[in-house]
mmCIF file of C-alpha atoms and ligand atoms in Angstrom:
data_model
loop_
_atom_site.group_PDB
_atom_site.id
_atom_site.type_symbol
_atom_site.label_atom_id
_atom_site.label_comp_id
_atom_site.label_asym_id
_atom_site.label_seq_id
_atom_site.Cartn_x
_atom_site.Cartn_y
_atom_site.Cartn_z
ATOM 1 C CA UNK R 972 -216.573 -50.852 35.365
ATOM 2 C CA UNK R 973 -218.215 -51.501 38.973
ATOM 3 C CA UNK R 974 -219.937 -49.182 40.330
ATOM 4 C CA UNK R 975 -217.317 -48.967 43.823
ATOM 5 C CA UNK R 976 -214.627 -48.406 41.345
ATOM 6 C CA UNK R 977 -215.918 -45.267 39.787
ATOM 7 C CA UNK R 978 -216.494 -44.162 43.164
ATOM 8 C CA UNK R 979 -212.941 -44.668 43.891
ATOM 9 C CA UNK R 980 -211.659 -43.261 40.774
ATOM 10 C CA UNK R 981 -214.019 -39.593 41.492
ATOM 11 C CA UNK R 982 -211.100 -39.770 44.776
ATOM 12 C CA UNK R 983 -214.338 -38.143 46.725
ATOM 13 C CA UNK R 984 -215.952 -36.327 43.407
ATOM 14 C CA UNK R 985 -219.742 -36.707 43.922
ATOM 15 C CA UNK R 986 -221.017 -38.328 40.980
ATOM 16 C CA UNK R 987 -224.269 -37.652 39.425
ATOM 17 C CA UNK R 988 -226.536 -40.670 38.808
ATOM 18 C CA UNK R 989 -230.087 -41.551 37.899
ATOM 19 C CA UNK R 990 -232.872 -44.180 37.882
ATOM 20 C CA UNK R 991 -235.094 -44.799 35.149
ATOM 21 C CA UNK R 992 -237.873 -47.168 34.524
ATOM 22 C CA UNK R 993 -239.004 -48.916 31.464
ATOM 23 C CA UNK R 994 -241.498 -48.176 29.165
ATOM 24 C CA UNK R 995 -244.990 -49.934 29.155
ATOM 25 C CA UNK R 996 -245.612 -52.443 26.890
ATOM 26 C CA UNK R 997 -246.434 -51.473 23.577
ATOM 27 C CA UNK R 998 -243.731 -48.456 23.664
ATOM 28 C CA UNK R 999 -240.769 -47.981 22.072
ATOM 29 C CA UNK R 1000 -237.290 -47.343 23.679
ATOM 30 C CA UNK R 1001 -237.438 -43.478 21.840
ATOM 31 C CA UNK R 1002 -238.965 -41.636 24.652
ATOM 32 C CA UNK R 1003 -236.498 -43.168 27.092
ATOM 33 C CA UNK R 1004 -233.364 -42.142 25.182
ATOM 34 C CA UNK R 1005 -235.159 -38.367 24.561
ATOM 35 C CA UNK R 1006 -235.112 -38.399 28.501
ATOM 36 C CA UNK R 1007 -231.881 -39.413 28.686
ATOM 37 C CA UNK R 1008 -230.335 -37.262 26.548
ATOM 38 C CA UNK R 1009 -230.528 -34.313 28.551
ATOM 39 C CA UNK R 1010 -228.837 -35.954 31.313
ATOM 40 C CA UNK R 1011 -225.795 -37.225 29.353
ATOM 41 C CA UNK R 1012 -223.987 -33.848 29.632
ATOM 42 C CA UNK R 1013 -223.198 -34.818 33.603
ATOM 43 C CA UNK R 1014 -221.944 -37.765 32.854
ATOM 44 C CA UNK R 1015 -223.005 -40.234 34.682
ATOM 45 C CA UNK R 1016 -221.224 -43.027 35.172
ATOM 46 C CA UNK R 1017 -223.816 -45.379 35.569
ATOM 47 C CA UNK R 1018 -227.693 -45.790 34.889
ATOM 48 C CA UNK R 1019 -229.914 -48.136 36.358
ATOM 49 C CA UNK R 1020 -233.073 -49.577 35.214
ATOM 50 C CA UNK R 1021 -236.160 -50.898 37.627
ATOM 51 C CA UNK R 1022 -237.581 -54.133 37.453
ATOM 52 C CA UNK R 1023 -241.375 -54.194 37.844
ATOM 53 C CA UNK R 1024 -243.310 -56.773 39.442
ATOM 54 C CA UNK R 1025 -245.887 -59.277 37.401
ATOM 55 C CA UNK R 1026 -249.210 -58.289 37.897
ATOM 56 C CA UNK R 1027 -253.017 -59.428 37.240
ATOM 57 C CA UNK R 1028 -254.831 -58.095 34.155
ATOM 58 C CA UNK R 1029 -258.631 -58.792 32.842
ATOM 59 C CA UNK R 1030 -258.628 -59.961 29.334
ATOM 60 C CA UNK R 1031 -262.648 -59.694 28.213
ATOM 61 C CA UNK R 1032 -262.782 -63.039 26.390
ATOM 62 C CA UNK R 1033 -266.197 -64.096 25.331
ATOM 63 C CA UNK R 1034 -268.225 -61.633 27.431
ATOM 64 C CA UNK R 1035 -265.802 -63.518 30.390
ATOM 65 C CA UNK R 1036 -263.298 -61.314 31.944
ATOM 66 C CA UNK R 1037 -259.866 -63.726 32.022
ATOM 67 C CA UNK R 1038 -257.132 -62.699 34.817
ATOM 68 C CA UNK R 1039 -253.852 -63.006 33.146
ATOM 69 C CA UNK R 1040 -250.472 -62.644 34.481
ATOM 70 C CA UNK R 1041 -247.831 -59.997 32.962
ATOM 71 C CA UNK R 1042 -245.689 -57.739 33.798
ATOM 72 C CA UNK R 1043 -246.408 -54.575 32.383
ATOM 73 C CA UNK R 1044 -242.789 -53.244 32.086
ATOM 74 C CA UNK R 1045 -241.039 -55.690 30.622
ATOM 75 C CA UNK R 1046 -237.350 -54.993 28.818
ATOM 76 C CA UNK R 1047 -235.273 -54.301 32.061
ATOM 77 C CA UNK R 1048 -231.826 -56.408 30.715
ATOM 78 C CA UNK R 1049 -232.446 -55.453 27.028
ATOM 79 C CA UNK R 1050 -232.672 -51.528 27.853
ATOM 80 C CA UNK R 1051 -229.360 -51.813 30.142
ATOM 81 C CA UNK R 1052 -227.641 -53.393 27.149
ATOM 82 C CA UNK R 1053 -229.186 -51.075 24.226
ATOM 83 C CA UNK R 1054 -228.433 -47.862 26.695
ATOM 84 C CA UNK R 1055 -224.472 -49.186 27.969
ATOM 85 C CA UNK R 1056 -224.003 -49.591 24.272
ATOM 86 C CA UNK R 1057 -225.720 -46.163 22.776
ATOM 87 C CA UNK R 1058 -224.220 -44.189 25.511
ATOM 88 C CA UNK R 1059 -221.218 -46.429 26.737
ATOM 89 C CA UNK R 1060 -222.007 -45.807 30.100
ATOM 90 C CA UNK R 1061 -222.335 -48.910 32.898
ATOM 91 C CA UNK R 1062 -225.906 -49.847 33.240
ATOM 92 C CA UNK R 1063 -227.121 -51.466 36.627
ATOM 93 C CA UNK R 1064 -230.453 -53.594 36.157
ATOM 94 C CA UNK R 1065 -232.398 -54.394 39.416
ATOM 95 C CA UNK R 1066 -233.232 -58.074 39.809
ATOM 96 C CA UNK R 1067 -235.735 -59.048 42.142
ATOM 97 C CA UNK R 1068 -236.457 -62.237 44.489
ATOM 98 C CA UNK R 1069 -240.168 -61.939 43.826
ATOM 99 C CA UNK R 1070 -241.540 -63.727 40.604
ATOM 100 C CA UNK R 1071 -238.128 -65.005 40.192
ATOM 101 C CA UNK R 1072 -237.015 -68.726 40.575
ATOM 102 C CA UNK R 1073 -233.191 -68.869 41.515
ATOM 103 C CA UNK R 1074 -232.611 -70.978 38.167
ATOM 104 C CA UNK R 1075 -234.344 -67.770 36.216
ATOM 105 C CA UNK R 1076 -232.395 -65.247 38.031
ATOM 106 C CA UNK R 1077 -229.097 -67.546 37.135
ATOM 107 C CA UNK R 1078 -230.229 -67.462 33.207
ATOM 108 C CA UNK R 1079 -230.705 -63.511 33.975
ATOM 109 C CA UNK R 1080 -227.324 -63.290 35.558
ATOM 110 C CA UNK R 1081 -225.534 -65.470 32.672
ATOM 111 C CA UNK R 1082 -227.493 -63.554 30.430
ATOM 112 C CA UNK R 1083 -225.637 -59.777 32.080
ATOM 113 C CA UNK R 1084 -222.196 -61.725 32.124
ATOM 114 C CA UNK R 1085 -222.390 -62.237 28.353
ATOM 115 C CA UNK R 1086 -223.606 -58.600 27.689
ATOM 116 C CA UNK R 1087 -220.101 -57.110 29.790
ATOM 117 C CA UNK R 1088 -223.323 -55.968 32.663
ATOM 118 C CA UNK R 1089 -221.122 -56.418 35.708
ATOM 119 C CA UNK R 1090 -223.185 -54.214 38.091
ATOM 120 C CA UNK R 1091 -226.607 -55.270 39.849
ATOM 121 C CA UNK R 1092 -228.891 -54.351 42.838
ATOM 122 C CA UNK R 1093 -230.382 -57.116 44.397
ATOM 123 C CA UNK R 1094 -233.749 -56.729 45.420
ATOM 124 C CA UNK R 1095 -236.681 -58.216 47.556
ATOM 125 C CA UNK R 1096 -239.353 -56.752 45.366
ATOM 126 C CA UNK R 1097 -242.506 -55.479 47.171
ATOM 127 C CA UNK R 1098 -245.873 -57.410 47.436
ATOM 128 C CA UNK R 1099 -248.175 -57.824 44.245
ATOM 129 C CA UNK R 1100 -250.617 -55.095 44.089
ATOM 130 C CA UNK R 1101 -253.303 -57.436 44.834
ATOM 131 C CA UNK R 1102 -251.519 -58.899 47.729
ATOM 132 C CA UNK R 1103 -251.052 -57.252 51.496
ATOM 133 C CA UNK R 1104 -247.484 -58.728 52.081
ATOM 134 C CA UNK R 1105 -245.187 -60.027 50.001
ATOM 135 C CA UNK R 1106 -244.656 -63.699 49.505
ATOM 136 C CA UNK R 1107 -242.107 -65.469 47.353
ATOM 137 C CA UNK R 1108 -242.327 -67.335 44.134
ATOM 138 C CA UNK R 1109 -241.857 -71.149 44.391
ATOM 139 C CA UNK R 1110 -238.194 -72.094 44.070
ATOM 140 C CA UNK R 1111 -237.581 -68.235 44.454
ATOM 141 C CA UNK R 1112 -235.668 -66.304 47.048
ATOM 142 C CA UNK R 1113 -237.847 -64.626 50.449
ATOM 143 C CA UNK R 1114 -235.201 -61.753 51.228
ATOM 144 C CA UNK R 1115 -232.668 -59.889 49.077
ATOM 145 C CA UNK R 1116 -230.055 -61.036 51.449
ATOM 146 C CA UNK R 1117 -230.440 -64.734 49.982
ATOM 147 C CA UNK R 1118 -229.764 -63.367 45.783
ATOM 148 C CA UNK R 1119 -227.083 -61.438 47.141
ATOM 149 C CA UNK R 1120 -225.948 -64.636 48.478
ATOM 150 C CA UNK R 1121 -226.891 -66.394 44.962
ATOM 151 C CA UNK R 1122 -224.600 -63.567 43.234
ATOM 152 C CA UNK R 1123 -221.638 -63.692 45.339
ATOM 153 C CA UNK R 1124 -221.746 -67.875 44.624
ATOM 154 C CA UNK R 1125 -221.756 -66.974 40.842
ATOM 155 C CA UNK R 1126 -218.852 -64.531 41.358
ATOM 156 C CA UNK R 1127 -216.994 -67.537 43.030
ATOM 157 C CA UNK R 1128 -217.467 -70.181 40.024
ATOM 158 C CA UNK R 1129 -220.513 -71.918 41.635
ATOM 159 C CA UNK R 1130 -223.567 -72.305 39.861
ATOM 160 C CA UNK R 1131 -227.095 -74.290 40.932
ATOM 161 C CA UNK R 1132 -226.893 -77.871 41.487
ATOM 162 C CA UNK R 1133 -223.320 -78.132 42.948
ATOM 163 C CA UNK R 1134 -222.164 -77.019 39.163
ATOM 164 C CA UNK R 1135 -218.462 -75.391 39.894
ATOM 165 C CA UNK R 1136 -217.105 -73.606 37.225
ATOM 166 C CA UNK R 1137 -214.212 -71.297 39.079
ATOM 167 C CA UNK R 1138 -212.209 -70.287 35.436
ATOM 168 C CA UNK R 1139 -215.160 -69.062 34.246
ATOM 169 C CA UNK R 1140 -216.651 -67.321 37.236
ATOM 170 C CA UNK R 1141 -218.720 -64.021 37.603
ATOM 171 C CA UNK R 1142 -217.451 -60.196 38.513
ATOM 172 C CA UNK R 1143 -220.221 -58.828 39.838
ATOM 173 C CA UNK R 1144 -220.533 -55.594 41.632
ATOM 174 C CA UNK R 1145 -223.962 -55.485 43.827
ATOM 175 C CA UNK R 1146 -225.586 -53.461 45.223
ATOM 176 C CA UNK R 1147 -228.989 -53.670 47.915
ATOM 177 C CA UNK R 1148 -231.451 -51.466 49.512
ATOM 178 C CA UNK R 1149 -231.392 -48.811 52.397
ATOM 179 C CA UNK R 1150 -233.744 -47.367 54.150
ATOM 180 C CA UNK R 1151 -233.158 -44.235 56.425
ATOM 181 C CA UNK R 1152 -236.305 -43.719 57.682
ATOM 182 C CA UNK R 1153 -236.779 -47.900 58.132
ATOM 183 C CA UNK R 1154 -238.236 -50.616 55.473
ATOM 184 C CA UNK R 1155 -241.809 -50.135 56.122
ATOM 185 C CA UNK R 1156 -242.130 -53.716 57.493
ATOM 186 C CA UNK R 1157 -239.078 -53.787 59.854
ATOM 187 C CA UNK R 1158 -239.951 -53.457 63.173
ATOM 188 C CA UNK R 1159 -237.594 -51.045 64.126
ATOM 189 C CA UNK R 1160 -234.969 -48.934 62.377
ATOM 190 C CA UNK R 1161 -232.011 -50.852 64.747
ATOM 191 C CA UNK R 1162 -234.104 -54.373 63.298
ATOM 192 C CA UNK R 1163 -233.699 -53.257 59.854
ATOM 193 C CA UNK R 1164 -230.026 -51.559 59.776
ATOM 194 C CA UNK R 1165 -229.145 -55.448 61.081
ATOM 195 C CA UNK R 1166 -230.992 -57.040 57.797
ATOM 196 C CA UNK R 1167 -228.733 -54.372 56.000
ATOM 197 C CA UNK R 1168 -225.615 -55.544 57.648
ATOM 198 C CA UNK R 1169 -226.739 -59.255 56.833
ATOM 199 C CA UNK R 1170 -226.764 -58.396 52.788
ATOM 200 C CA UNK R 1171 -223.613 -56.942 53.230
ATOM 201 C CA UNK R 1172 -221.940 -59.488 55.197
ATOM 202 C CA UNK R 1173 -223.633 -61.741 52.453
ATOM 203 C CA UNK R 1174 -221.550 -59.598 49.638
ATOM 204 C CA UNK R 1175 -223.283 -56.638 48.869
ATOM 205 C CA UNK R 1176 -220.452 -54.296 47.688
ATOM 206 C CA UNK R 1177 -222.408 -50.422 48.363
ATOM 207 C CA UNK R 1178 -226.218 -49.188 49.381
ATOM 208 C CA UNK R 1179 -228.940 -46.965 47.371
ATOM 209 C CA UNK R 1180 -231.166 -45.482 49.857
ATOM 210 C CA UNK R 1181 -234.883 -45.011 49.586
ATOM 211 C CA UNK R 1182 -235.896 -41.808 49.085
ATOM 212 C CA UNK R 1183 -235.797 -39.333 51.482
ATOM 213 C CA UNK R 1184 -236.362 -35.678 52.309
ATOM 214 C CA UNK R 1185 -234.556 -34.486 55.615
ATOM 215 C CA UNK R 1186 -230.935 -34.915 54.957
ATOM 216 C CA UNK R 1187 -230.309 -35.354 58.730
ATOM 217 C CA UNK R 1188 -232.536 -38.740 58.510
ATOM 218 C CA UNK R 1189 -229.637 -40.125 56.002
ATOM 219 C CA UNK R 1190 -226.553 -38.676 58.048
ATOM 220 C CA UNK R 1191 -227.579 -40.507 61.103
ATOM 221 C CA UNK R 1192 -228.539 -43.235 58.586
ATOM 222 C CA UNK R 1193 -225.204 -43.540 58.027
ATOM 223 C CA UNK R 1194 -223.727 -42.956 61.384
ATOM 224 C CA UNK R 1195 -225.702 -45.802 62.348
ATOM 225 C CA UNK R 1196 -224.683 -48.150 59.474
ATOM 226 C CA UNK R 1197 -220.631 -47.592 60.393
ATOM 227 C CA UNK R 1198 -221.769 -48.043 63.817
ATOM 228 C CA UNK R 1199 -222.597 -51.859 63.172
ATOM 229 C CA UNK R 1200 -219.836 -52.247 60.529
ATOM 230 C CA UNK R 1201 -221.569 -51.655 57.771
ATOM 231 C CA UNK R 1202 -218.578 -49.622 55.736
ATOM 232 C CA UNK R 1203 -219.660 -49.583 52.138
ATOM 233 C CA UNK R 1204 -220.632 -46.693 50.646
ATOM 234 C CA UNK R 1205 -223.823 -45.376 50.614
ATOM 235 C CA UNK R 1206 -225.711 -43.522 48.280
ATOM 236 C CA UNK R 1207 -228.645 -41.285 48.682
ATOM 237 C CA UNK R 1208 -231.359 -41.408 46.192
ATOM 238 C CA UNK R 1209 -233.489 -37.975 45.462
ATOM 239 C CA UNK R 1210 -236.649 -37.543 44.394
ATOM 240 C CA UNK R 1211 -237.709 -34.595 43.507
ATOM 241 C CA UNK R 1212 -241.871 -33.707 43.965
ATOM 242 C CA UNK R 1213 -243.381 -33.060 41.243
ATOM 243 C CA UNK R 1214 -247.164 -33.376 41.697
ATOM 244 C CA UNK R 1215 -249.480 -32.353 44.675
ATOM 245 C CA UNK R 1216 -250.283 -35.587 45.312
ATOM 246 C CA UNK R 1217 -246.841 -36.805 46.141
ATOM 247 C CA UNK R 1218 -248.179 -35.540 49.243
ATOM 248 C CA UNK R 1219 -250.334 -37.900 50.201
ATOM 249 C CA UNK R 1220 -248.809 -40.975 47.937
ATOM 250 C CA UNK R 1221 -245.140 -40.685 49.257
ATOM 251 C CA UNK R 1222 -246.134 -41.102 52.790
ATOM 252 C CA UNK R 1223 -248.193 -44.122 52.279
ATOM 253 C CA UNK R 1224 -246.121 -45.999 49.502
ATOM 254 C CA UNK R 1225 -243.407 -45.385 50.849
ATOM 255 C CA UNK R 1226 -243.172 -44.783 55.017
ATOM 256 C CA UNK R 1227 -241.506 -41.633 54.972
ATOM 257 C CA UNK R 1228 -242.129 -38.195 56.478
ATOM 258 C CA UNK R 1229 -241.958 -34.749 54.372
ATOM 259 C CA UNK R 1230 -240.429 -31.772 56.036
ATOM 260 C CA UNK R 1231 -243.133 -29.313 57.577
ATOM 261 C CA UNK R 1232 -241.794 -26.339 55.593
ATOM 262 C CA UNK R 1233 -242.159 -28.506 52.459
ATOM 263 C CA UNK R 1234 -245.087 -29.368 53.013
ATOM 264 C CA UNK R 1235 -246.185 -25.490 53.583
ATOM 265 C CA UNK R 1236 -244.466 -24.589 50.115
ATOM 266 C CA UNK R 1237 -246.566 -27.466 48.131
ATOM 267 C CA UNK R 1238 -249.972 -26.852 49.797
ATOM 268 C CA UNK R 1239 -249.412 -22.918 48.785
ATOM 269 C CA UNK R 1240 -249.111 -24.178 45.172
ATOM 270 C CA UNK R 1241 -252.519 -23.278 43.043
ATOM 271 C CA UNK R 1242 -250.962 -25.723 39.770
ATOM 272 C CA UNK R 1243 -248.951 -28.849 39.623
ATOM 273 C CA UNK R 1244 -246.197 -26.659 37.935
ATOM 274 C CA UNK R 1245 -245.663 -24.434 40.474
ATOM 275 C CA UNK R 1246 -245.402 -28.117 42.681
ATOM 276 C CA UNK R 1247 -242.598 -29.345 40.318
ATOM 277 C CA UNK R 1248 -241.007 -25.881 40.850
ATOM 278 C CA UNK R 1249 -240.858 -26.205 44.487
ATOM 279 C CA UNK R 1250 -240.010 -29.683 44.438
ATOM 280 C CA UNK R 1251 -236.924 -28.585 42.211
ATOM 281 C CA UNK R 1252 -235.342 -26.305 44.584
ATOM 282 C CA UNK R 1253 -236.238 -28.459 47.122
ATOM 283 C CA UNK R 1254 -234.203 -30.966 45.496
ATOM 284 C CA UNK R 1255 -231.319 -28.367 44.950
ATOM 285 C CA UNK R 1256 -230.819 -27.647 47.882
ATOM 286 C CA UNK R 1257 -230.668 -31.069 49.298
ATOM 287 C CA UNK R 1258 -228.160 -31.884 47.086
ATOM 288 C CA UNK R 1259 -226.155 -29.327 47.813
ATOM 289 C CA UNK R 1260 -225.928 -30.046 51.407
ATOM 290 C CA UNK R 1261 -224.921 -33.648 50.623
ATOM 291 C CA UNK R 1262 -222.988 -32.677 48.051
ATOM 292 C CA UNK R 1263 -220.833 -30.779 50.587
ATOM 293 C CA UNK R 1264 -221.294 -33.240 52.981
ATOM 294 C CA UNK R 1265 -218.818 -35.530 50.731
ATOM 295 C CA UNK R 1266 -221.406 -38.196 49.533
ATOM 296 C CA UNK R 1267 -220.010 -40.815 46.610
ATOM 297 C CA UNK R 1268 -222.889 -40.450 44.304
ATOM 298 C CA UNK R 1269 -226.191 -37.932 44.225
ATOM 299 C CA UNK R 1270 -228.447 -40.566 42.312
ATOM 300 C CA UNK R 1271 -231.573 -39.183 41.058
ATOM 301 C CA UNK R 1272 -235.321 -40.883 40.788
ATOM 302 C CA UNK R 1273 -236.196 -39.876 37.451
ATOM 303 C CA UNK R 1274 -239.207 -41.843 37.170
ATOM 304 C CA UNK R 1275 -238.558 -41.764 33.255
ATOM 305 C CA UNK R 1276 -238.825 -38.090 32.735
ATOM 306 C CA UNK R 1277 -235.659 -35.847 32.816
ATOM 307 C CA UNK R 1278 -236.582 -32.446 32.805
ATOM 308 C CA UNK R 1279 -236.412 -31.542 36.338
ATOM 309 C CA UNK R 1280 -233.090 -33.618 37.038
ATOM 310 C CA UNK R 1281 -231.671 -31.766 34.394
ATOM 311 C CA UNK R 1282 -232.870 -28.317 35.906
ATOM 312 C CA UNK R 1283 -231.293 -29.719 39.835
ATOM 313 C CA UNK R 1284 -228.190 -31.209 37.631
ATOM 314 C CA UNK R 1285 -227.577 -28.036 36.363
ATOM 315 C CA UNK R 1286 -227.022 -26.201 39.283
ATOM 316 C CA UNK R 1287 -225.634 -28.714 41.493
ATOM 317 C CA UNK R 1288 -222.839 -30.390 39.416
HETATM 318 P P1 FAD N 672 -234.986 -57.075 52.035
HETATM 319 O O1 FAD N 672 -233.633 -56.569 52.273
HETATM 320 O O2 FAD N 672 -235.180 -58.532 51.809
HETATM 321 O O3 FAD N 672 -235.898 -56.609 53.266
HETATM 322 C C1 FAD N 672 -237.314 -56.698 53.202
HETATM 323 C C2 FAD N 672 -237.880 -56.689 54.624
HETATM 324 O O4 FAD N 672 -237.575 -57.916 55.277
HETATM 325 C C3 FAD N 672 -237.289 -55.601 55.519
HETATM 326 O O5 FAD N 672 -238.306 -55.159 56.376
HETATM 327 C C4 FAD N 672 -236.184 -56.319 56.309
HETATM 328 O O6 FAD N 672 -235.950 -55.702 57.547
HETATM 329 C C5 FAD N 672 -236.807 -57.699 56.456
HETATM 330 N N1 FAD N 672 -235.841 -58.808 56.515
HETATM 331 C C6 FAD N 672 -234.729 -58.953 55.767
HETATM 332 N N2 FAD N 672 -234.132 -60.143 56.045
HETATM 333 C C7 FAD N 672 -234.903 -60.756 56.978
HETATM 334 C C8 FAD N 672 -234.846 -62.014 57.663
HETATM 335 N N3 FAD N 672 -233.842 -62.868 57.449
HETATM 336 N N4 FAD N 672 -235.821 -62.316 58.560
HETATM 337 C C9 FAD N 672 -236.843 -61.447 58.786
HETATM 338 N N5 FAD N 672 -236.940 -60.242 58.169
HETATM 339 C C10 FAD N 672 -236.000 -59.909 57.277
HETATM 340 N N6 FAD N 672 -238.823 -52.707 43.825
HETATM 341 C C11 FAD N 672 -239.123 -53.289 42.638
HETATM 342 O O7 FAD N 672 -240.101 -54.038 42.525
HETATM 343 N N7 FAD N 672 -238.349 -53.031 41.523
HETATM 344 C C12 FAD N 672 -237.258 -52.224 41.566
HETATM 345 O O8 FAD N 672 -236.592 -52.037 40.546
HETATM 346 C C13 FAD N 672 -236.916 -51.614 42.814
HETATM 347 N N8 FAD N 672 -235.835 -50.804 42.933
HETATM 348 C C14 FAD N 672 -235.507 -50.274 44.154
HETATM 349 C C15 FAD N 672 -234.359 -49.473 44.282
HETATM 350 C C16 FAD N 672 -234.012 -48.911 45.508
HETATM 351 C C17 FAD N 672 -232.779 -48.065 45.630
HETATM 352 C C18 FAD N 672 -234.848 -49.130 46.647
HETATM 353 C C19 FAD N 672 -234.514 -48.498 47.967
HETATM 354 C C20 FAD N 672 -235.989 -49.924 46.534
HETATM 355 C C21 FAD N 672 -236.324 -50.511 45.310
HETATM 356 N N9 FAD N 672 -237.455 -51.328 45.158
HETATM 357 C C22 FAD N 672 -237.748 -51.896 43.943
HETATM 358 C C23 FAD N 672 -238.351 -51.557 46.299
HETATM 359 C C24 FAD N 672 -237.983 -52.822 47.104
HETATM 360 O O9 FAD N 672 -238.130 -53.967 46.309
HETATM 361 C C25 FAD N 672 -238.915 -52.861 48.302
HETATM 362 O O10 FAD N 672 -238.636 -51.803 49.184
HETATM 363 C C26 FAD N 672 -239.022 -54.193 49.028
HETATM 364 O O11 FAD N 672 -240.179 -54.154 49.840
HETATM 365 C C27 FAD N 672 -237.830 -54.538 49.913
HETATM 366 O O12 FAD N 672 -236.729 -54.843 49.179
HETATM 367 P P2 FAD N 672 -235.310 -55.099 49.888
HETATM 368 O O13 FAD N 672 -234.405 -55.523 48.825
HETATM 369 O O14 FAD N 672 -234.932 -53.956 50.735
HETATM 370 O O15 FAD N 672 -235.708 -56.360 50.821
#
C-alpha cells in the first residue's frame, strides 16, 4: 500500500515508523531482523532502507595499494523485498541520483515494480567522502527533483528513449527530502523550501524531514511549506542521541543546532550510557509533543540498532 494511503487510513492516528540501514558487506541479514523484531509490536506500516553512496577503498596488491570503487552497503532492494515479505509490511528503499545513471535507476525501478515495492524516496545523495560537493554520475540525475521527475514518467507508461508503455505503467508512491533547519548547501531556508516545492510540483506525493531537535524548527517548517503550497504531508524524522559525540558530529554532518538544555544534560553525562539515556527521554518527549501536535507519522532513525526506539516506542505509542 502507499505510504499517503496508510496515512489516510490512521484518519489522523500517528503512525510509528523507522529507518534502517544495511549491513556491511560480508554480514548477514540476521542482525537486521534481531533489530527489527523488537519494533514489530508497533506496527509499523512501513520500513525504509538507506542507500549508501560508492566509495574509494585501497586494495594492497603487490606491495601497491589499488583504489577500488564499492559501495560498502550494498543489498538496499533485496532487504526491502526479504523484510516486506518476512514481516508483510511495505518497505520504502531510497534511490539516489548520485552513482546512478537514469537507465540503472529505470532497471532499479522495474526491478521494485516486479517485487509489489510501490513506495520510494527519491534522493540527491550527498558528495563522495573524498569529494567537497557533490557532482553527478555521467548520464545520472544532478537534483532529486529530476528522479522524481523520472518516477512520475514511469508511473505514466513512459520509459527512456521515447518507449511508451501506458497499460503497463508504474504506481509509485514517492517520497523526497526536507529540511527544517535548511539543506546545508541552500542558501537560504526560503531558497530551499522553493527546491522542495519544485519536487513536489514534479510528483513527490509526502516529505521525511532531516533530523531535528527543537520541535518549533519543524512547526514553522511546516507553516512555511503550506505557505508556498506545498500540502503533502510531512513527516518528522527523530533521532535519538546516543553517544557523546553526536555532539560534535550532528552539527557538522548535518547543519543543525541542539537545544542548549540538551546540550547541558549530555555534557553532565560521565558514560555513553547515561548519553543514550538522555537522548531517550529526549526523544520521548519530542514525540510526544508532535504526537499531540497531530503529525501523520513519528519515523524513527534507527541507524540499525533498535533498542532505544523500542524504549521511546514504548512509551509514546
Ligand atoms: P535535492 O532536493 O536535490 O537538493 C540538494 C541541494 O540542491 C539543496 O541545497 C537544494 O536547495 C538544491 N537544489 C535543488 N534543486 C536545485 C536546482 N534546480 N538548482 C539549484 N539548486 C538546487 N543520503 C544517502 O546517500 N542515502 C540515503 O539513503 C539517504 N536517505 C535520506 C533520508 C532522508 C529522510 C533525508 C532527509 C536525507 C537522506 N539522505 C540520504 C541525505 C541526502 O541524500 C542529502 O541530504 C543530499 O545532500 C540532498 O538530497 P536531496 O534529495 O534533499 O537533494
Amino acid at each position: 500500500m502507499k505510504i499517503t494511503d496508510h496515512i489516510k487510513n490512521a484518519n489522523g492516528k500517528t503512525l510509528f515508523s523507522f529507518e534502517i540501514v544495511p549491513p556491511k558487506k560480508g554480514n548477514n541479514i540476521q542482525e537486521l531482523y534481531n533489530n527489527i523484531d523488537p519494533l514489530m509490536e508497533f506496527n509499523p506500516p512501513f520500513i525504509d532502507v538507506t542507500t549508501s553512496r560508492e566509495e574509494y577503498v585501497y586494495v594492497e596488491k603487490s606491495g601497491l595499494l589499488d583504489r577500488k570503487l564499492t559501495r560498502m552497503r550494498p543489498g538496499t532492494l533485496g532487504i526491502c523485498a526479504a523484510i516486506k515479505h518476512k514481516y508483510e509490511v511495505d518497505t520504502v528503499p531510497h534511490v539516489l541520483c548520485g552513482g546512478f545513471t537514469k537507465e540503472e535507476t529505470e532497471y532499479l525501478l522495474v526491478d521494485c515494480q516486479f517485487l509489489g515495492i510501490n513506495n520510494v524516496m527519491a534522493l540527491r545523495g550527498d558528495a563522495m567522502s573524498h569529494q567537497k560537493y557533490f557532482s553527478p554520475s555521467k548520464g545520472g540525475h544532478e537534483y532529486a527533483s529530476q528522479l522524481v521527475a523520472q518516477i512520475q514518467d514511469l508511473n505514466g507508461g513512459k520509459y527512456l528513449h521515447d518507449v511508451v508503455e501506458p497499460e503497463n505503467a508504474a504506481d509509485f508512491c514517492i517520497g523526497v527530502a526536507g529540511y527544517p533547519e535548511k539543506h546545508l548547501e541552500a542558501p537560504s531556508l526560503q531558497t530551499d523550501l522553493k527546491r522542495l516545492k519544485e519536487k513536489v510540483d514534479a510528483g513527490a506525493d509526502y516529505v521525511v524531514t532531516q533530523m531535528f531537535f527543537d520541535n518549533k524548527k519543524y512547526f514553522e517548517f511546516v507553516e512555511a511549506a503550506k505557505k508556498i503550497g506545498i500540502n503533502v504531508p510531512i513527516i518528522p524524522g527523530i533521532k535519538p542521541l546516543a553517544v557523546k559525540r553526536h555532539l560534535q558530529i550532528l552539527p557538522q554532518v548535518f547543519r543543525i543546532d541542539l537545544p542548549e538544555t540538551l546540550i547541558n544534560e549530555v555534557s553532565k553525562c560521565k558514560t555513553n550510557k547515561d548519553v543514550r539515556q538522555v537522548g531517550v527521554e529526549f526523544a520521548i518527549a519530542q514525540s510526544k509533543e508532535l504526537l499531540a501536535a497531530g503529525v501523520p507519522v513519528l519515523h524513527y532513525y534507527s541507524m540499525g540498532k533498535s533498542s532505544n526506539i523500542k524504549e521511546i516506542a514504548k512509551q509514546v505509542f
